[in-house]
């Protein structure tokens, strides 16, 4: 019986494993499931068996994997921190933890020769929500939207539940309860404040403030709910009748209260606070500074904070009306008594200083919310304030927004090439929890990459927050428009020309020799990362050879086509160079995998190379991208990391991109401390590939998504990895480091996952440098400073005299590939000098056969054209405009269509001149637009077009990005 049951179990896990068939897409195909998942092991477990903590209704649809919250997806109630900003949510085996980080820890080397450095947000003490008789069976993603999440924590045994709604940048977390009375516990000591900033009188039905560990939480309660403090220790004496209370004497044992309140009442229902302290010295205290006219029948001592690890203990509590002791031997109530020792309540006012009352040290105070109905809610807000009064004022101001729960978040984007704009609108849908009807405005926060780099007319509030990405600014509303400038993406340069005026002129023979060297030494590795790099290089060199009319063109074209076709088709029995479907995850994954890509790590890096290679090779052979050929497979590979079509349920929307934070995540399904990304420039390459492929396929949706991703991630890269305007990094970090390489939800590290050398730390943000990465040349003064930092730190930390001493020629070219965009003459001179060295010289770098030709080509082409301009743009998406000394010099455009197109150059005032005609055909230098005296229009040779090419690093040390 055991054998048949075992077989049935296998079939139940993966019923299709015995029926592997290629799934055709045009002339290409993919495997219907990963062949390697047939055998038991980690891949099979991940693909078929790994638990997915999502609502049942979501399991059949596309599931996000690389987001700020996706650790929840795979670990449920054991998930780590979900960085909402400004709050942090953390599902707990017993409920929910909320943190409000409001300070930054900085760690930098003590000397200039030291490596590393980092900063991260300090969590601070948390607010924990639990309930008696409620233990979550799991935590799961109930639903999600573009930057929002709804998490549920159901107790399937009792039917009780908490549903938690949150959204990036919104300073509220909405908690809806079913059948529970939430208890609020605090990791550090807490005090409670009313809206006027004074100590809170409990019980209460009003919203209130919690002050704990130097931060303020607001708690906004539902109508009909009551909040009371249970388990707090107190002593209540009945004076028998209303008496004036002029003095209260406390004689403490060693276990005293460092914070306490004295209250009076006539009926034990309504209380008046007449004294409060948070700094009791213990010993004997004579409290005379009571509220004037303090009087009542009952006097209560409320004990708020222990001074020791024990409970509370009093030798005597005495109440005086003038000079008359009115409390001795009167009836007394205490909330608890130490179980042993006989330290009972009556000993606290017996007049004997050798006897005492002691509380039960095991009892801890808990703030309990009793809802007015079985199903209720409360809202927690982050109150960024520096005083109790300011916190209370902010609580009052937030009442206007707190009850409008965010139910959906949507970012709408569009690309307008004529205007040179990417237009964004961020929209919230809200529900008023008090009425159940459509809600009004709430507070939405935005980060500097957006509000500092995109045009807007929003009226930001004064309710700012500290974040690891700089100041988070908030605005009230539900719709928020922005517009980025976008000058397009250049496909490639035209072939350089030799000019007598150049100090280091272009030499076509040198470039031809370098292309020949590549053609004789190209690589074709079998994994998706290094194999992706190889396939991009093959496509780029094929395009370059075509432009140069190089004898190796036919061979390079055949090589690129053969290897692309191999990757984009699957035949049964293949062991590498194919893609396979994960149907349960709604994913298409390449094999061989590397660096964890089979579990979605670095997917946009890997598949961005393939997307770009398809776009570039399509410029060599446009028939390759026809739908009956390989255009469909290219589109599917791109959708693995950046599915722009929400109606396409075969992949999740924008798998690796977090639109609100403005950048992608490389950490797969995330980790206990959030997600991260190392190489911002490889992420940028993925957007370049998407944009160019969309243009080549005449797919406006794909192209617009590429433009959105490009503008957002470019701004985020400059702000958060480089702090290019010196307004993001904490001062203590900025004093030592001016960039970082590993960006996480919590902070930034000046390090990489594969080495600490400065050439790696800086270089991982440059590669694969190419003309499409124009954001790295947006501010040439900053770019030159950044390069100077690379050389300075490499000398101080690693002992390198220059970039020629890096010891790995490809990393020397990575550095020069960044440098040429802001200083092409520096690079052309260095290359000219280097070519004069003996090839045996250890400083000779032009034998880096896979990249040397591209560095030479890019640097000399840039030297011809000038500098990338942000003042001008054309109506061609695949184009760039160049300037010298702030004046227009050249425009380069590529026409992917088969018909003539009108190319117009614009500045802020409008079109510069009548446009040229441009259509598909062989490339020539005359396709650059060079304005001539008394000529209003550019000159394009009939049948000319311009190509786009990227710089890819062929190899680098192995590493694993988490």
mmCIF file of N, CA, C and O in Angstrom, residues 836-884:
data_model
loop_
_atom_site.group_PDB
_atom_site.id
_atom_site.type_symbol
_atom_site.label_atom_id
_atom_site.label_comp_id
_atom_site.label_asym_id
_atom_site.label_seq_id
_atom_site.Cartn_x
_atom_site.Cartn_y
_atom_site.Cartn_z
ATOM 1 N N UNK A 836 49.499 52.908 -26.574
ATOM 2 C CA UNK A 836 50.922 53.013 -26.880
ATOM 3 C C UNK A 836 51.776 52.133 -25.970
ATOM 4 O O UNK A 836 52.973 51.947 -26.230
ATOM 5 N N UNK A 837 51.203 51.616 -24.899
ATOM 6 C CA UNK A 837 51.945 50.756 -23.987
ATOM 7 C C UNK A 837 52.168 49.379 -24.601
ATOM 8 O O UNK A 837 51.357 48.915 -25.418
ATOM 9 N N UNK A 838 53.222 48.712 -24.200
ATOM 10 C CA UNK A 838 53.374 47.309 -24.615
ATOM 11 C C UNK A 838 52.208 46.485 -24.080
ATOM 12 O O UNK A 838 51.727 46.716 -22.967
ATOM 13 N N UNK A 839 51.760 45.527 -24.848
ATOM 14 C CA UNK A 839 50.625 44.713 -24.404
ATOM 15 C C UNK A 839 50.969 43.894 -23.174
ATOM 16 O O UNK A 839 50.068 43.386 -22.496
ATOM 17 N N UNK A 840 52.241 43.763 -22.871
ATOM 18 C CA UNK A 840 52.652 43.018 -21.676
ATOM 19 C C UNK A 840 52.664 43.883 -20.422
ATOM 20 O O UNK A 840 52.831 43.365 -19.316
ATOM 21 N N UNK A 841 52.480 45.180 -20.579
ATOM 22 C CA UNK A 841 52.470 46.083 -19.429
ATOM 23 C C UNK A 841 51.231 45.769 -18.581
ATOM 24 O O UNK A 841 50.116 45.702 -19.100
ATOM 25 N N UNK A 842 51.402 45.586 -17.272
ATOM 26 C CA UNK A 842 50.229 45.266 -16.428
ATOM 27 C C UNK A 842 49.172 46.369 -16.432
ATOM 28 O O UNK A 842 48.025 46.115 -16.060
ATOM 29 N N UNK A 843 49.537 47.585 -16.856
ATOM 30 C CA UNK A 843 48.574 48.674 -16.920
ATOM 31 C C UNK A 843 47.866 48.744 -18.266
ATOM 32 O O UNK A 843 47.004 49.596 -18.467
ATOM 33 N N UNK A 844 48.197 47.845 -19.159
ATOM 34 C CA UNK A 844 47.550 47.825 -20.474
ATOM 35 C C UNK A 844 46.166 47.188 -20.332
ATOM 36 O O UNK A 844 46.048 46.044 -19.870
ATOM 37 N N UNK A 845 45.120 47.931 -20.707
ATOM 38 C CA UNK A 845 43.752 47.427 -20.507
ATOM 39 C C UNK A 845 43.013 47.187 -21.815
ATOM 40 O O UNK A 845 41.882 46.690 -21.795
ATOM 41 N N UNK A 846 43.628 47.494 -22.954
ATOM 42 C CA UNK A 846 42.904 47.358 -24.214
ATOM 43 C C UNK A 846 42.898 45.934 -24.746
ATOM 44 O O UNK A 846 42.433 45.682 -25.859
ATOM 45 N N UNK A 847 43.401 45.008 -23.934
ATOM 46 C CA UNK A 847 43.268 43.591 -24.280
ATOM 47 C C UNK A 847 42.035 42.976 -23.632
ATOM 48 O O UNK A 847 41.832 41.760 -23.702
ATOM 49 N N UNK A 848 41.198 43.802 -23.005
ATOM 50 C CA UNK A 848 39.904 43.324 -22.493
ATOM 51 C C UNK A 848 38.973 43.202 -23.689
ATOM 52 O O UNK A 848 38.215 44.103 -24.035
ATOM 53 N N UNK A 849 39.069 42.061 -24.380
ATOM 54 C CA UNK A 849 38.513 41.927 -25.725
ATOM 55 C C UNK A 849 37.005 42.119 -25.788
ATOM 56 O O UNK A 849 36.465 42.512 -26.818
ATOM 57 N N UNK A 850 36.295 41.840 -24.706
ATOM 58 C CA UNK A 850 34.840 41.934 -24.774
ATOM 59 C C UNK A 850 34.325 43.348 -24.588
ATOM 60 O O UNK A 850 33.187 43.639 -24.952
ATOM 61 N N UNK A 851 35.124 44.224 -24.027
ATOM 62 C CA UNK A 851 34.611 45.567 -23.717
ATOM 63 C C UNK A 851 35.449 46.699 -24.291
ATOM 64 O O UNK A 851 34.962 47.820 -24.402
ATOM 65 N N UNK A 852 36.699 46.444 -24.667
ATOM 66 C CA UNK A 852 37.582 47.523 -25.099
ATOM 67 C C UNK A 852 37.041 48.245 -26.324
ATOM 68 O O UNK A 852 37.122 49.474 -26.427
ATOM 69 N N UNK A 853 36.472 47.498 -27.268
ATOM 70 C CA UNK A 853 35.942 48.114 -28.474
ATOM 71 C C UNK A 853 34.795 49.061 -28.171
ATOM 72 O O UNK A 853 34.667 50.128 -28.792
ATOM 73 N N UNK A 854 33.954 48.695 -27.225
ATOM 74 C CA UNK A 854 32.823 49.546 -26.887
ATOM 75 C C UNK A 854 33.274 50.813 -26.176
ATOM 76 O O UNK A 854 32.752 51.900 -26.434
ATOM 77 N N UNK A 855 34.235 50.694 -25.249
ATOM 78 C CA UNK A 855 34.732 51.892 -24.582
ATOM 79 C C UNK A 855 35.314 52.859 -25.599
ATOM 80 O O UNK A 855 35.052 54.071 -25.543
ATOM 81 N N UNK A 856 36.102 52.343 -26.529
ATOM 82 C CA UNK A 856 36.710 53.189 -27.549
ATOM 83 C C UNK A 856 35.629 53.853 -28.404
ATOM 84 O O UNK A 856 35.681 55.061 -28.671
ATOM 85 N N UNK A 857 34.649 53.077 -28.819
ATOM 86 C CA UNK A 857 33.572 53.591 -29.670
ATOM 87 C C UNK A 857 32.768 54.668 -28.948
ATOM 88 O O UNK A 857 32.551 55.764 -29.469
ATOM 89 N N UNK A 858 32.320 54.381 -27.721
ATOM 90 C CA UNK A 858 31.482 55.326 -26.992
ATOM 91 C C UNK A 858 32.214 56.637 -26.726
ATOM 92 O O UNK A 858 31.660 57.726 -26.902
ATOM 93 N N UNK A 859 33.451 56.548 -26.251
ATOM 94 C CA UNK A 859 34.179 57.744 -25.858
ATOM 95 C C UNK A 859 34.417 58.667 -27.047
ATOM 96 O O UNK A 859 34.259 59.891 -26.948
ATOM 97 N N UNK A 860 34.794 58.104 -28.182
ATOM 98 C CA UNK A 860 35.063 58.939 -29.350
ATOM 99 C C UNK A 860 33.771 59.490 -29.954
ATOM 100 O O UNK A 860 33.745 60.633 -30.440
ATOM 101 N N UNK A 861 32.700 58.717 -29.927
ATOM 102 C CA UNK A 861 31.423 59.234 -30.418
ATOM 103 C C UNK A 861 30.945 60.381 -29.547
ATOM 104 O O UNK A 861 30.480 61.418 -30.043
ATOM 105 N N UNK A 862 31.069 60.232 -28.247
ATOM 106 C CA UNK A 862 30.659 61.305 -27.339
ATOM 107 C C UNK A 862 31.531 62.545 -27.540
ATOM 108 O O UNK A 862 31.039 63.676 -27.499
ATOM 109 N N UNK A 863 32.803 62.338 -27.767
ATOM 110 C CA UNK A 863 33.710 63.461 -28.017
ATOM 111 C C UNK A 863 33.272 64.234 -29.258
ATOM 112 O O UNK A 863 33.341 65.472 -29.280
ATOM 113 N N UNK A 864 32.803 63.528 -30.267
ATOM 114 C CA UNK A 864 32.294 64.195 -31.464
ATOM 115 C C UNK A 864 31.045 65.016 -31.181
ATOM 116 O O UNK A 864 30.890 66.143 -31.665
ATOM 117 N N UNK A 865 30.128 64.459 -30.411
ATOM 118 C CA UNK A 865 28.781 65.009 -30.299
ATOM 119 C C UNK A 865 28.653 66.139 -29.287
ATOM 120 O O UNK A 865 27.853 67.054 -29.459
ATOM 121 N N UNK A 866 29.394 66.068 -28.207
ATOM 122 C CA UNK A 866 29.230 67.034 -27.121
ATOM 123 C C UNK A 866 28.695 66.339 -25.882
ATOM 124 O O UNK A 866 29.006 65.171 -25.625
ATOM 125 N N UNK A 867 27.865 67.024 -25.113
ATOM 126 C CA UNK A 867 27.327 66.474 -23.877
ATOM 127 C C UNK A 867 25.812 66.288 -24.004
ATOM 128 O O UNK A 867 25.132 67.068 -24.672
ATOM 129 N N UNK A 868 25.299 65.259 -23.339
ATOM 130 C CA UNK A 868 23.855 65.047 -23.336
ATOM 131 C C UNK A 868 23.160 66.301 -22.795
ATOM 132 O O UNK A 868 23.560 66.863 -21.781
ATOM 133 N N UNK A 869 22.102 66.686 -23.481
ATOM 134 C CA UNK A 869 21.388 67.901 -23.100
ATOM 135 C C UNK A 869 20.051 67.562 -22.461
ATOM 136 O O UNK A 869 19.340 66.674 -22.923
ATOM 137 N N UNK A 870 19.728 68.284 -21.402
ATOM 138 C CA UNK A 870 18.396 68.185 -20.807
ATOM 139 C C UNK A 870 17.529 69.373 -21.208
ATOM 140 O O UNK A 870 16.381 69.474 -20.777
ATOM 141 N N UNK A 871 18.073 70.268 -22.041
ATOM 142 C CA UNK A 871 17.321 71.443 -22.489
ATOM 143 C C UNK A 871 16.526 71.166 -23.762
ATOM 144 O O UNK A 871 15.585 71.892 -24.069
ATOM 145 N N UNK A 872 16.950 70.151 -24.507
ATOM 146 C CA UNK A 872 16.342 69.876 -25.797
ATOM 147 C C UNK A 872 15.845 68.439 -25.835
ATOM 148 O O UNK A 872 16.358 67.565 -25.119
ATOM 149 N N UNK A 873 14.882 68.189 -26.685
ATOM 150 C CA UNK A 873 14.451 66.826 -26.968
ATOM 151 C C UNK A 873 13.852 66.803 -28.360
ATOM 152 O O UNK A 873 13.531 67.845 -28.931
ATOM 153 N N UNK A 874 13.713 65.604 -28.909
ATOM 154 C CA UNK A 874 13.044 65.462 -30.200
ATOM 155 C C UNK A 874 11.716 64.748 -29.987
ATOM 156 O O UNK A 874 11.419 64.269 -28.887
ATOM 157 N N UNK A 875 10.960 64.665 -31.063
ATOM 158 C CA UNK A 875 9.699 63.925 -30.979
ATOM 159 C C UNK A 875 9.906 62.434 -31.187
ATOM 160 O O UNK A 875 8.950 61.667 -31.176
ATOM 161 N N UNK A 876 11.156 62.012 -31.369
ATOM 162 C CA UNK A 876 11.468 60.596 -31.512
ATOM 163 C C UNK A 876 11.777 60.020 -30.132
ATOM 164 O O UNK A 876 12.716 60.492 -29.469
ATOM 165 N N UNK A 877 11.058 59.027 -29.669
ATOM 166 C CA UNK A 877 11.379 58.447 -28.360
ATOM 167 C C UNK A 877 12.829 57.962 -28.283
ATOM 168 O O UNK A 877 13.502 58.163 -27.265
ATOM 169 N N UNK A 878 13.304 57.338 -29.352
ATOM 170 C CA UNK A 878 14.660 56.795 -29.349
ATOM 171 C C UNK A 878 15.598 57.833 -29.959
ATOM 172 O O UNK A 878 15.985 57.743 -31.133
ATOM 173 N N UNK A 879 15.949 58.815 -29.151
ATOM 174 C CA UNK A 879 16.810 59.891 -29.622
ATOM 175 C C UNK A 879 17.470 60.573 -28.440
ATOM 176 O O UNK A 879 17.049 60.414 -27.289
ATOM 177 N N UNK A 880 18.509 61.356 -28.722
ATOM 178 C CA UNK A 880 19.134 62.238 -27.736
ATOM 179 C C UNK A 880 19.623 63.484 -28.444
ATOM 180 O O UNK A 880 19.936 63.466 -29.635
ATOM 181 N N UNK A 881 19.687 64.565 -27.684
ATOM 182 C CA UNK A 881 20.200 65.830 -28.185
ATOM 183 C C UNK A 881 21.442 66.171 -27.376
ATOM 184 O O UNK A 881 21.517 65.903 -26.173
ATOM 185 N N UNK A 882 22.413 66.787 -28.060
ATOM 186 C CA UNK A 882 23.695 67.106 -27.438
ATOM 187 C C UNK A 882 23.932 68.610 -27.517
ATOM 188 O O UNK A 882 23.384 69.306 -28.373
ATOM 189 N N UNK A 883 24.774 69.093 -26.614
ATOM 190 C CA UNK A 883 25.086 70.512 -26.585
ATOM 191 C C UNK A 883 26.537 70.707 -26.213
ATOM 192 O O UNK A 883 27.189 69.811 -25.650
ATOM 193 N N UNK A 884 27.039 71.889 -26.530
ATOM 194 C CA UNK A 884 28.371 72.321 -26.091
ATOM 195 C C UNK A 884 28.229 73.722 -25.508
ATOM 196 O O UNK A 884 27.644 74.601 -26.154
#
